[in-house]
Amino acid sequence: MAVLLEVNGVTKQFVGTRALDSVSLDVQSGEVHGLVGENGAGKSTLIKILSGAYTPDAGTIRFEGRAVQGWSPNQAREAGVVTIYQEFSLVPELSVAENIFLGRLPSAGVRGTVSYRKLNQAAREILGQLGLEIDPTVPVKQLGVAARQMVEIARAWSIRSKLVILDEPTAVLGLDDIARLHDLIRQLKQEGVGIIYVSHRLGEVVDLCDRVTVLKDGRLSGHLRREEFSPEKIVQLMIGRPVRDLKLGGHCTSRLVLQVEGLTALPKVAGVSFALHEGEILGIAGLVGSGRSEMARALFGIDPRQAGRILLDGQPVQVRSPQEAIHRGIGFLPEDRRQQALFLELPVRANITVGDLGRVSRLGWITSADRQVAADYAQQVRVKMPSLESPVAILSGGNQQKVVLARWLATRCRILVFDEPTRGVDVGSKEEIYRLIDDYVKQGGSTIVISSELPELLAISDRILVMARGRINGEFSREEASEAALMNKMVS
Amino acid sequence: MPVNTGSLKAQRQPRESLGVWLGRYYLIISLVLLVLISSILSPRFLSQENLMNIAIQNSAVAIVSFGMLYVILTGGIDLSVGSVVALAACFTAGFLEAGWSIPLTILAVLALMLIPGAISGGLVAIGKMEPFIASLAMMTIVRGAAYMYQVGSVRVIFNNAFINGFTGNLGPIPVPVLIMALAAVVLHVVLKYTTFGRKLYAIGGNRDAARLVGISLRKNLFAVYMLSSVLSGLVGILMAARLRVGTALVGQGMELDAIAAVVIGGASFAGGRGTILNTLIGAFIIGIIGNMMNLMGIAAYPQMVIKGVIIILAVLARRG
């Protein structure tokens, strides 16, 4: 195996902070190199330097033996370094084939024309080589998240990339898709492609990677070889201390708060019934596409329902819009915070109080309660921020999630529905968020937690429902639940 | 992650205090520079008469652009404002001609101008139509209605009390300028200190998130188009007084001036960012440039070209 990439003492300074402080690592061709660290540890900065988006202030980078620090994104791509970010760069309206060959569509003989026969043929070949069963002629917008990612990888493969950087590739995938992605990565590896794999999911990293580089606060925290790594060891390097085994929940009472009967929101939710008790943390497991997020959206009145009753305290209630849901004391923390929950340019203050403007205003006029309420709840959930007036965009993923939680706590709602509460949240903040959920139910709140991370569900839930094909496919008490048992119901 | 080029630039150089300072005050600085350059280029520029002229002339565009800002804050646009100005001017002349009292005329015109706003707002908020298309259609419908009402001839206004009331001075300040200042203060306060203003920033900043925290898109979008239309109606009344006629020719291209003022004022076309003060400065930057070109004797058509170039430069300069 040849050394593909050598990073030596790379440093990058931003106003006030040193995002990277003399970090070194090397990647060989045919190696899957894990890159892990908490949010803010410098992973993104490093990736951006490698892909040419940032120029390092100091240090050297050699790619295939050639010094390349300070190259442009185009130069990086031409040299064979492709970065696949969480936000995809595909054009939704164009077909799979057009996306794969965008910028180099085969001509039909005359310059400026496109031969769709050749294009689709070539795309089929590429997809075939990777063992992907995707129709090259369908528009990308019709594909699910997982298939889109496969198309991105197919594109990287088609331009003979030598180094593929994957930034949190599985954050948006369900378990079966993760397995397929990993097969694909192993195949690229077989072909001698070097891969940098950034992930928060340490189980995957341990499974997949040949070596792991751990960053902490912009510094190199350690390199681990395959023989020497385990999730515990990696976490220890990431946060500098061993993690405690945490078990939360156990505040569940017998009082029924919410009953959902035959909730149907086609095509994804087909007759879901369950009950939620005061003080309960009800976990919901399910693969992507099982209808778990759609169920939450229908419950919260975002998507229209075809059938189903919702009872609060035994009384049937109407929940036809988010407004009505909020009015009934239900809060919803969506999985995609940036797209669906945060007002990135607005200050933390406004992001917190926007959930219940009535509480911070009199006759439509915003009062000093705005600041006070925001400050109280920001403190309660311990948001780390420069000030209440900082735009929420500059906070880390974990702190952004805390802001959204503070918003809902400020509405004093009785039921909180979390969809992927710790997606994109670093290990340290995850634990804090679990504790905040626990605090909330301790004080009489009730929660539904949808998550694709089974260890998370197992650690915090009083009870776990498994969804598959739009229905509840299984129910487990805390004692009965195990990863294997849940998985069984998820895929059956 | 969207990369903010502005902040990256600042990050590259450690001595960023000047850059940040320039970034924050570039509008005021541009305005001051413009005034300095203008006073050098033309000695007449700083005369009291000319300055008053600038203030009076720009009060109309400024008020329209305040309404435009509200719409743009929500991520929309209102192309019908110029036409509404015309219709309001025609109605004003017509009602006065019919012998209506001044207060009744004003009230009736403003109330009637709620209608085009309600239609645009309804199409956007309830019909889920693209704001550009909905207001483009309203632009031609309302202009057509103004011509129909005018029936060929311009209606001359003979009510001197009306004309004097809206073109005279209150103390040392011309009435239109006073109305503009009042509108600026009220609309600024509404944006900054009311839940309505907060909701507009939220809707423009992230529409999905706004819906998910229970903010009514329907109500608020409806309201901004109504507001924009009523403000345009107010300007129509001012224009009728200034021109002493009600004509459907008035307010041509005013939507473009208003949009330009909002954009030069640094508002984001995607919504969620912009302030009344900056929009006011934006309106005056355009106004002063126009005034300068008049003083320097530049003909009307080259003026149009120069104005367009300046809008482009202003937006590019803000980015760079």
PDB file of N, CA, C and O in Angstrom, chain A residues 13-15 48 54 87 300 302 322-323 326 332 334 338-343 345-346 349-350 353-355 357 361 364-366 370 407-408, chain B residues 1-3 8 10-11 13 16 189-190 192-196 198-199 201-203 205-206 208-216 219 272-273:
ATOM      1  N   GLN A  13      -6.079  28.903  11.875  1.00  0.00           N
ATOM      2  CA  GLN A  13      -6.521  29.849  12.890  1.00  0.00           C
ATOM      3  C   GLN A  13      -7.711  30.630  12.380  1.00  0.00           C
ATOM      4  O   GLN A  13      -7.730  31.092  11.262  1.00  0.00           O
ATOM      5  N   PHE A  14      -8.753  30.733  13.206  1.00  0.00           N
ATOM      6  CA  PHE A  14      -9.845  31.642  12.899  1.00  0.00           C
ATOM      7  C   PHE A  14      -9.825  32.717  13.954  1.00  0.00           C
ATOM      8  O   PHE A  14      -9.133  32.585  14.960  1.00  0.00           O
ATOM      9  N   VAL A  15     -10.625  33.757  13.724  1.00  0.00           N
ATOM     10  CA  VAL A  15     -10.652  34.845  14.697  1.00  0.00           C
ATOM     11  C   VAL A  15     -10.854  34.271  16.101  1.00  0.00           C
ATOM     12  O   VAL A  15     -11.859  33.627  16.376  1.00  0.00           O
ATOM     13  N   LYS A  48     -12.230  20.474   5.233  1.00  0.00           N
ATOM     14  CA  LYS A  48     -12.310  21.606   4.309  1.00  0.00           C
ATOM     15  C   LYS A  48     -10.929  21.976   3.782  1.00  0.00           C
ATOM     16  O   LYS A  48     -10.795  22.429   2.655  1.00  0.00           O
ATOM     17  N   TYR A  54     -10.531  25.562   2.509  1.00  0.00           N
ATOM     18  CA  TYR A  54      -9.720  26.437   3.363  1.00  0.00           C
ATOM     19  C   TYR A  54      -8.243  26.264   3.025  1.00  0.00           C
ATOM     20  O   TYR A  54      -7.833  25.207   2.569  1.00  0.00           O
ATOM     21  N   GLU A  87     -24.833  17.493   3.302  1.00  0.00           N
ATOM     22  CA  GLU A  87     -25.742  18.114   2.358  1.00  0.00           C
ATOM     23  C   GLU A  87     -25.240  17.745   0.974  1.00  0.00           C
ATOM     24  O   GLU A  87     -24.139  18.121   0.593  1.00  0.00           O
ATOM     25  N   PHE A 300     -48.301  15.728  15.174  1.00  0.00           N
ATOM     26  CA  PHE A 300     -48.107  17.138  15.481  1.00  0.00           C
ATOM     27  C   PHE A 300     -48.931  18.044  14.544  1.00  0.00           C
ATOM     28  O   PHE A 300     -48.889  19.259  14.642  1.00  0.00           O
ATOM     29  N   ILE A 302     -48.639  18.375  11.244  1.00  0.00           N
ATOM     30  CA  ILE A 302     -47.933  18.962  10.097  1.00  0.00           C
ATOM     31  C   ILE A 302     -48.482  18.376   8.802  1.00  0.00           C
ATOM     32  O   ILE A 302     -48.825  19.097   7.880  1.00  0.00           O
ATOM     33  N   PRO A 322     -49.780  22.497  13.486  1.00  0.00           N
ATOM     34  CA  PRO A 322     -48.824  22.676  14.579  1.00  0.00           C
ATOM     35  C   PRO A 322     -49.361  23.650  15.631  1.00  0.00           C
ATOM     36  O   PRO A 322     -49.154  23.451  16.825  1.00  0.00           O
ATOM     37  N   GLN A 323     -50.055  24.682  15.160  1.00  0.00           N
ATOM     38  CA  GLN A 323     -50.617  25.646  16.105  1.00  0.00           C
ATOM     39  C   GLN A 323     -51.519  24.962  17.133  1.00  0.00           C
ATOM     40  O   GLN A 323     -51.437  25.217  18.324  1.00  0.00           O
ATOM     41  N   ILE A 326     -49.487  22.782  19.537  1.00  0.00           N
ATOM     42  CA  ILE A 326     -48.814  23.580  20.560  1.00  0.00           C
ATOM     43  C   ILE A 326     -49.821  24.062  21.591  1.00  0.00           C
ATOM     44  O   ILE A 326     -49.576  24.035  22.795  1.00  0.00           O
ATOM     45  N   PHE A 332     -42.606  19.604  19.409  1.00  0.00           N
ATOM     46  CA  PHE A 332     -41.968  18.685  18.462  1.00  0.00           C
ATOM     47  C   PHE A 332     -40.580  19.189  18.106  1.00  0.00           C
ATOM     48  O   PHE A 332     -40.420  20.325  17.675  1.00  0.00           O
ATOM     49  N   PRO A 334     -37.887  18.422  15.489  1.00  0.00           N
ATOM     50  CA  PRO A 334     -37.700  17.646  14.271  1.00  0.00           C
ATOM     51  C   PRO A 334     -36.258  17.160  14.118  1.00  0.00           C
ATOM     52  O   PRO A 334     -35.354  17.676  14.771  1.00  0.00           O
ATOM     53  N   ARG A 338     -31.568  22.306  11.360  1.00  0.00           N
ATOM     54  CA  ARG A 338     -31.253  23.503  10.579  1.00  0.00           C
ATOM     55  C   ARG A 338     -32.392  23.860   9.636  1.00  0.00           C
ATOM     56  O   ARG A 338     -32.711  25.023   9.439  1.00  0.00           O
ATOM     57  N   GLN A 339     -33.011  22.842   9.031  1.00  0.00           N
ATOM     58  CA  GLN A 339     -34.061  23.098   8.062  1.00  0.00           C
ATOM     59  C   GLN A 339     -35.401  23.379   8.727  1.00  0.00           C
ATOM     60  O   GLN A 339     -36.208  24.126   8.206  1.00  0.00           O
ATOM     61  N   GLN A 340     -35.662  22.738   9.861  1.00  0.00           N
ATOM     62  CA  GLN A 340     -37.024  22.760  10.360  1.00  0.00           C
ATOM     63  C   GLN A 340     -37.205  23.363  11.743  1.00  0.00           C
ATOM     64  O   GLN A 340     -38.330  23.489  12.195  1.00  0.00           O
ATOM     65  N   ALA A 341     -36.129  23.707  12.415  1.00  0.00           N
ATOM     66  CA  ALA A 341     -36.337  24.228  13.763  1.00  0.00           C
ATOM     67  C   ALA A 341     -35.634  25.553  14.010  1.00  0.00           C
ATOM     68  O   ALA A 341     -36.152  26.392  14.728  1.00  0.00           O
ATOM     69  N   LEU A 342     -34.476  25.764  13.413  1.00  0.00           N
ATOM     70  CA  LEU A 342     -33.688  26.931  13.795  1.00  0.00           C
ATOM     71  C   LEU A 342     -33.891  28.103  12.851  1.00  0.00           C
ATOM     72  O   LEU A 342     -34.097  27.924  11.649  1.00  0.00           O
ATOM     73  N   PHE A 343     -33.834  29.291  13.432  1.00  0.00           N
ATOM     74  CA  PHE A 343     -33.769  30.509  12.639  1.00  0.00           C
ATOM     75  C   PHE A 343     -32.318  30.956  12.737  1.00  0.00           C
ATOM     76  O   PHE A 343     -31.922  31.651  13.668  1.00  0.00           O
ATOM     77  N   GLU A 345     -30.170  32.933  11.422  1.00  0.00           N
ATOM     78  CA  GLU A 345     -29.636  34.291  11.500  1.00  0.00           C
ATOM     79  C   GLU A 345     -30.137  35.040  12.729  1.00  0.00           C
ATOM     80  O   GLU A 345     -29.599  36.079  13.078  1.00  0.00           O
ATOM     81  N   LEU A 346     -31.179  34.527  13.346  1.00  0.00           N
ATOM     82  CA  LEU A 346     -31.706  35.219  14.516  1.00  0.00           C
ATOM     83  C   LEU A 346     -30.894  34.847  15.749  1.00  0.00           C
ATOM     84  O   LEU A 346     -30.303  33.774  15.830  1.00  0.00           O
ATOM     85  N   ARG A 349     -31.617  34.355  21.704  1.00  0.00           N
ATOM     86  CA  ARG A 349     -32.780  34.876  22.433  1.00  0.00           C
ATOM     87  C   ARG A 349     -34.073  34.665  21.640  1.00  0.00           C
ATOM     88  O   ARG A 349     -35.021  34.053  22.135  1.00  0.00           O
ATOM     89  N   ALA A 350     -34.096  35.156  20.404  1.00  0.00           N
ATOM     90  CA  ALA A 350     -35.320  35.053  19.602  1.00  0.00           C
ATOM     91  C   ALA A 350     -35.636  33.595  19.281  1.00  0.00           C
ATOM     92  O   ALA A 350     -36.798  33.214  19.196  1.00  0.00           O
ATOM     93  N   THR A 353     -37.515  32.239  22.461  1.00  0.00           N
ATOM     94  CA  THR A 353     -38.838  32.756  22.829  1.00  0.00           C
ATOM     95  C   THR A 353     -39.861  32.669  21.695  1.00  0.00           C
ATOM     96  O   THR A 353     -41.040  32.915  21.919  1.00  0.00           O
ATOM     97  N   VAL A 354     -39.409  32.296  20.496  1.00  0.00           N
ATOM     98  CA  VAL A 354     -40.334  32.274  19.360  1.00  0.00           C
ATOM     99  C   VAL A 354     -41.426  31.215  19.532  1.00  0.00           C
ATOM    100  O   VAL A 354     -42.499  31.314  18.927  1.00  0.00           O
ATOM    101  N   GLY A 355     -41.164  30.220  20.378  1.00  0.00           N
ATOM    102  CA  GLY A 355     -42.165  29.164  20.572  1.00  0.00           C
ATOM    103  C   GLY A 355     -43.408  29.648  21.300  1.00  0.00           C
ATOM    104  O   GLY A 355     -44.494  29.112  21.108  1.00  0.00           O
ATOM    105  N   LEU A 357     -44.498  33.372  21.916  1.00  0.00           N
ATOM    106  CA  LEU A 357     -44.321  34.827  21.942  1.00  0.00           C
ATOM    107  C   LEU A 357     -45.312  35.484  22.889  1.00  0.00           C
ATOM    108  O   LEU A 357     -45.054  36.552  23.418  1.00  0.00           O
ATOM    109  N   SER A 361     -44.745  38.880  25.649  1.00  0.00           N
ATOM    110  CA  SER A 361     -45.292  40.111  25.087  1.00  0.00           C
ATOM    111  C   SER A 361     -46.593  40.466  25.784  1.00  0.00           C
ATOM    112  O   SER A 361     -47.225  39.629  26.432  1.00  0.00           O
ATOM    113  N   GLY A 364     -49.241  42.298  22.012  1.00  0.00           N
ATOM    114  CA  GLY A 364     -48.452  42.307  20.790  1.00  0.00           C
ATOM    115  C   GLY A 364     -47.093  42.984  20.916  1.00  0.00           C
ATOM    116  O   GLY A 364     -46.297  42.953  20.001  1.00  0.00           O
ATOM    117  N   TRP A 365     -46.846  43.621  22.093  1.00  0.00           N
ATOM    118  CA  TRP A 365     -45.555  44.290  22.265  1.00  0.00           C
ATOM    119  C   TRP A 365     -44.612  43.391  23.043  1.00  0.00           C
ATOM    120  O   TRP A 365     -44.960  42.889  24.109  1.00  0.00           O
ATOM    121  N   ILE A 366     -43.438  43.216  22.509  1.00  0.00           N
ATOM    122  CA  ILE A 366     -42.457  42.374  23.184  1.00  0.00           C
ATOM    123  C   ILE A 366     -41.903  43.134  24.385  1.00  0.00           C
ATOM    124  O   ILE A 366     -41.520  44.299  24.276  1.00  0.00           O
ATOM    125  N   ASP A 370     -38.780  38.974  27.252  1.00  0.00           N
ATOM    126  CA  ASP A 370     -38.114  38.306  26.142  1.00  0.00           C
ATOM    127  C   ASP A 370     -36.712  37.865  26.553  1.00  0.00           C
ATOM    128  O   ASP A 370     -36.332  36.714  26.411  1.00  0.00           O
ATOM    129  N   ARG A 407     -36.523  26.261  23.801  1.00  0.00           N
ATOM    130  CA  ARG A 407     -37.712  26.865  23.200  1.00  0.00           C
ATOM    131  C   ARG A 407     -38.975  26.128  23.655  1.00  0.00           C
ATOM    132  O   ARG A 407     -39.956  26.744  24.061  1.00  0.00           O
ATOM    133  N   TRP A 408     -38.916  24.797  23.582  1.00  0.00           N
ATOM    134  CA  TRP A 408     -40.116  24.033  23.929  1.00  0.00           C
ATOM    135  C   TRP A 408     -40.366  24.029  25.434  1.00  0.00           C
ATOM    136  O   TRP A 408     -41.516  24.063  25.868  1.00  0.00           O
TER     137      TRP A 408
ATOM    138  N   MET B   1     -22.547  22.649   5.027  1.00  0.00           N
ATOM    139  CA  MET B   1     -22.633  23.912   5.777  1.00  0.00           C
ATOM    140  C   MET B   1     -22.477  25.071   4.823  1.00  0.00           C
ATOM    141  O   MET B   1     -21.529  25.108   4.041  1.00  0.00           O
ATOM    142  N   PRO B   2     -23.421  26.008   4.837  1.00  0.00           N
ATOM    143  CA  PRO B   2     -23.256  27.155   3.960  1.00  0.00           C
ATOM    144  C   PRO B   2     -22.067  27.984   4.420  1.00  0.00           C
ATOM    145  O   PRO B   2     -21.907  28.247   5.605  1.00  0.00           O
ATOM    146  N   VAL B   3     -21.216  28.343   3.478  1.00  0.00           N
ATOM    147  CA  VAL B   3     -20.027  29.101   3.854  1.00  0.00           C
ATOM    148  C   VAL B   3     -20.304  30.571   3.666  1.00  0.00           C
ATOM    149  O   VAL B   3     -20.688  31.020   2.591  1.00  0.00           O
ATOM    150  N   LEU B   8     -15.500  34.615   6.286  1.00  0.00           N
ATOM    151  CA  LEU B   8     -14.235  33.957   5.961  1.00  0.00           C
ATOM    152  C   LEU B   8     -13.157  34.988   5.698  1.00  0.00           C
ATOM    153  O   LEU B   8     -12.031  34.871   6.137  1.00  0.00           O
ATOM    154  N   ALA B  10     -12.995  37.861   6.867  1.00  0.00           N
ATOM    155  CA  ALA B  10     -12.598  38.465   8.130  1.00  0.00           C
ATOM    156  C   ALA B  10     -11.658  37.536   8.884  1.00  0.00           C
ATOM    157  O   ALA B  10     -10.743  37.982   9.553  1.00  0.00           O
ATOM    158  N   GLN B  11     -11.896  36.231   8.718  1.00  0.00           N
ATOM    159  CA  GLN B  11     -11.076  35.293   9.461  1.00  0.00           C
ATOM    160  C   GLN B  11      -9.652  35.232   8.922  1.00  0.00           C
ATOM    161  O   GLN B  11      -8.721  34.956   9.644  1.00  0.00           O
ATOM    162  N   GLN B  13      -7.633  37.487   7.893  1.00  0.00           N
ATOM    163  CA  GLN B  13      -6.689  38.458   8.431  1.00  0.00           C
ATOM    164  C   GLN B  13      -7.012  38.715   9.904  1.00  0.00           C
ATOM    165  O   GLN B  13      -8.148  38.993  10.252  1.00  0.00           O
ATOM    166  N   GLU B  16      -8.952  42.409  11.940  1.00  0.00           N
ATOM    167  CA  GLU B  16     -10.227  42.477  11.257  1.00  0.00           C
ATOM    168  C   GLU B  16     -11.099  43.613  11.758  1.00  0.00           C
ATOM    169  O   GLU B  16     -12.181  43.825  11.265  1.00  0.00           O
ATOM    170  N   VAL B 189     -40.446  50.503  14.796  1.00  0.00           N
ATOM    171  CA  VAL B 189     -40.837  50.017  16.120  1.00  0.00           C
ATOM    172  C   VAL B 189     -41.619  48.701  16.002  1.00  0.00           C
ATOM    173  O   VAL B 189     -41.400  47.761  16.761  1.00  0.00           O
ATOM    174  N   VAL B 190     -42.498  48.651  15.012  1.00  0.00           N
ATOM    175  CA  VAL B 190     -43.290  47.432  14.823  1.00  0.00           C
ATOM    176  C   VAL B 190     -42.367  46.235  14.529  1.00  0.00           C
ATOM    177  O   VAL B 190     -42.521  45.159  15.098  1.00  0.00           O
ATOM    178  N   LYS B 192     -39.270  45.895  15.311  1.00  0.00           N
ATOM    179  CA  LYS B 192     -38.307  45.588  16.354  1.00  0.00           C
ATOM    180  C   LYS B 192     -38.963  45.162  17.670  1.00  0.00           C
ATOM    181  O   LYS B 192     -38.425  44.317  18.378  1.00  0.00           O
ATOM    182  N   TYR B 193     -40.116  45.708  17.969  1.00  0.00           N
ATOM    183  CA  TYR B 193     -40.645  45.519  19.315  1.00  0.00           C
ATOM    184  C   TYR B 193     -42.010  44.841  19.393  1.00  0.00           C
ATOM    185  O   TYR B 193     -42.632  44.853  20.438  1.00  0.00           O
ATOM    186  N   THR B 194     -42.497  44.309  18.275  1.00  0.00           N
ATOM    187  CA  THR B 194     -43.786  43.609  18.371  1.00  0.00           C
ATOM    188  C   THR B 194     -43.624  42.148  17.963  1.00  0.00           C
ATOM    189  O   THR B 194     -42.663  41.784  17.288  1.00  0.00           O
ATOM    190  N   THR B 195     -44.586  41.352  18.408  1.00  0.00           N
ATOM    191  CA  THR B 195     -44.554  39.940  18.034  1.00  0.00           C
ATOM    192  C   THR B 195     -44.769  39.804  16.522  1.00  0.00           C
ATOM    193  O   THR B 195     -44.228  38.894  15.905  1.00  0.00           O
ATOM    194  N   PHE B 196     -45.536  40.727  15.937  1.00  0.00           N
ATOM    195  CA  PHE B 196     -45.745  40.691  14.482  1.00  0.00           C
ATOM    196  C   PHE B 196     -44.406  40.796  13.753  1.00  0.00           C
ATOM    197  O   PHE B 196     -44.086  39.988  12.876  1.00  0.00           O
ATOM    198  N   ARG B 198     -41.418  40.200  14.920  1.00  0.00           N
ATOM    199  CA  ARG B 198     -40.611  39.022  15.210  1.00  0.00           C
ATOM    200  C   ARG B 198     -41.032  37.855  14.327  1.00  0.00           C
ATOM    201  O   ARG B 198     -40.208  37.117  13.791  1.00  0.00           O
ATOM    202  N   LYS B 199     -42.349  37.717  14.124  1.00  0.00           N
ATOM    203  CA  LYS B 199     -42.851  36.618  13.300  1.00  0.00           C
ATOM    204  C   LYS B 199     -42.420  36.788  11.844  1.00  0.00           C
ATOM    205  O   LYS B 199     -42.133  35.802  11.170  1.00  0.00           O
ATOM    206  N   TYR B 201     -39.634  38.156  10.722  1.00  0.00           N
ATOM    207  CA  TYR B 201     -38.242  37.717  10.607  1.00  0.00           C
ATOM    208  C   TYR B 201     -38.168  36.194  10.655  1.00  0.00           C
ATOM    209  O   TYR B 201     -37.368  35.569   9.955  1.00  0.00           O
ATOM    210  N   ALA B 202     -39.007  35.599  11.511  1.00  0.00           N
ATOM    211  CA  ALA B 202     -38.987  34.137  11.632  1.00  0.00           C
ATOM    212  C   ALA B 202     -39.449  33.484  10.333  1.00  0.00           C
ATOM    213  O   ALA B 202     -38.816  32.548   9.839  1.00  0.00           O
ATOM    214  N   ILE B 203     -40.534  34.000   9.759  1.00  0.00           N
ATOM    215  CA  ILE B 203     -41.060  33.416   8.525  1.00  0.00           C
ATOM    216  C   ILE B 203     -40.031  33.536   7.410  1.00  0.00           C
ATOM    217  O   ILE B 203     -39.771  32.593   6.679  1.00  0.00           O
ATOM    218  N   GLY B 205     -36.805  33.958   7.765  1.00  0.00           N
ATOM    219  CA  GLY B 205     -35.572  33.249   8.110  1.00  0.00           C
ATOM    220  C   GLY B 205     -35.692  31.758   7.857  1.00  0.00           C
ATOM    221  O   GLY B 205     -34.747  31.135   7.376  1.00  0.00           O
ATOM    222  N   ASN B 206     -36.824  31.174   8.181  1.00  0.00           N
ATOM    223  CA  ASN B 206     -37.007  29.736   7.979  1.00  0.00           C
ATOM    224  C   ASN B 206     -38.497  29.425   8.034  1.00  0.00           C
ATOM    225  O   ASN B 206     -39.087  29.280   9.097  1.00  0.00           O
ATOM    226  N   ASP B 208     -40.293  26.810   7.165  1.00  0.00           N
ATOM    227  CA  ASP B 208     -40.719  25.521   7.744  1.00  0.00           C
ATOM    228  C   ASP B 208     -40.691  25.586   9.259  1.00  0.00           C
ATOM    229  O   ASP B 208     -41.615  25.144   9.939  1.00  0.00           O
ATOM    230  N   ALA B 209     -39.598  26.136   9.776  1.00  0.00           N
ATOM    231  CA  ALA B 209     -39.467  26.215  11.225  1.00  0.00           C
ATOM    232  C   ALA B 209     -40.552  27.118  11.810  1.00  0.00           C
ATOM    233  O   ALA B 209     -41.106  26.830  12.869  1.00  0.00           O
ATOM    234  N   ALA B 210     -40.866  28.191  11.106  1.00  0.00           N
ATOM    235  CA  ALA B 210     -41.905  29.106  11.591  1.00  0.00           C
ATOM    236  C   ALA B 210     -43.235  28.366  11.707  1.00  0.00           C
ATOM    237  O   ALA B 210     -43.954  28.506  12.693  1.00  0.00           O
ATOM    238  N   ARG B 211     -43.525  27.559  10.696  1.00  0.00           N
ATOM    239  CA  ARG B 211     -44.781  26.804  10.714  1.00  0.00           C
ATOM    240  C   ARG B 211     -44.779  25.829  11.889  1.00  0.00           C
ATOM    241  O   ARG B 211     -45.781  25.649  12.575  1.00  0.00           O
ATOM    242  N   LEU B 212     -43.630  25.217  12.130  1.00  0.00           N
ATOM    243  CA  LEU B 212     -43.551  24.215  13.186  1.00  0.00           C
ATOM    244  C   LEU B 212     -43.565  24.801  14.593  1.00  0.00           C
ATOM    245  O   LEU B 212     -43.720  24.062  15.562  1.00  0.00           O
ATOM    246  N   VAL B 213     -43.355  26.108  14.722  1.00  0.00           N
ATOM    247  CA  VAL B 213     -43.528  26.685  16.055  1.00  0.00           C
ATOM    248  C   VAL B 213     -44.876  27.392  16.134  1.00  0.00           C
ATOM    249  O   VAL B 213     -45.130  28.172  17.049  1.00  0.00           O
ATOM    250  N   GLY B 214     -45.747  27.106  15.170  1.00  0.00           N
ATOM    251  CA  GLY B 214     -47.121  27.579  15.275  1.00  0.00           C
ATOM    252  C   GLY B 214     -47.358  28.997  14.792  1.00  0.00           C
ATOM    253  O   GLY B 214     -48.362  29.604  15.124  1.00  0.00           O
ATOM    254  N   ILE B 215     -46.413  29.545  14.020  1.00  0.00           N
ATOM    255  CA  ILE B 215     -46.640  30.883  13.470  1.00  0.00           C
ATOM    256  C   ILE B 215     -47.514  30.744  12.224  1.00  0.00           C
ATOM    257  O   ILE B 215     -47.231  29.934  11.349  1.00  0.00           O
ATOM    258  N   SER B 216     -48.591  31.531  12.155  1.00  0.00           N
ATOM    259  CA  SER B 216     -49.515  31.420  11.035  1.00  0.00           C
ATOM    260  C   SER B 216     -48.945  32.128   9.811  1.00  0.00           C
ATOM    261  O   SER B 216     -48.823  33.343   9.788  1.00  0.00           O
ATOM    262  N   LYS B 219     -51.961  34.284   8.035  1.00  0.00           N
ATOM    263  CA  LYS B 219     -52.302  35.586   8.615  1.00  0.00           C
ATOM    264  C   LYS B 219     -51.218  36.620   8.343  1.00  0.00           C
ATOM    265  O   LYS B 219     -51.487  37.743   7.925  1.00  0.00           O
ATOM    266  N   GLY B 272     -35.921  37.426   5.904  1.00  0.00           N
ATOM    267  CA  GLY B 272     -35.349  37.261   7.233  1.00  0.00           C
ATOM    268  C   GLY B 272     -34.296  38.273   7.630  1.00  0.00           C
ATOM    269  O   GLY B 272     -33.846  38.271   8.767  1.00  0.00           O
ATOM    270  N   ARG B 273     -33.883  39.141   6.706  1.00  0.00           N
ATOM    271  CA  ARG B 273     -32.864  40.109   7.078  1.00  0.00           C
ATOM    272  C   ARG B 273     -33.151  41.461   6.437  1.00  0.00           C
ATOM    273  O   ARG B 273     -33.423  41.521   5.239  1.00  0.00           O
TER     274      ARG B 273
END
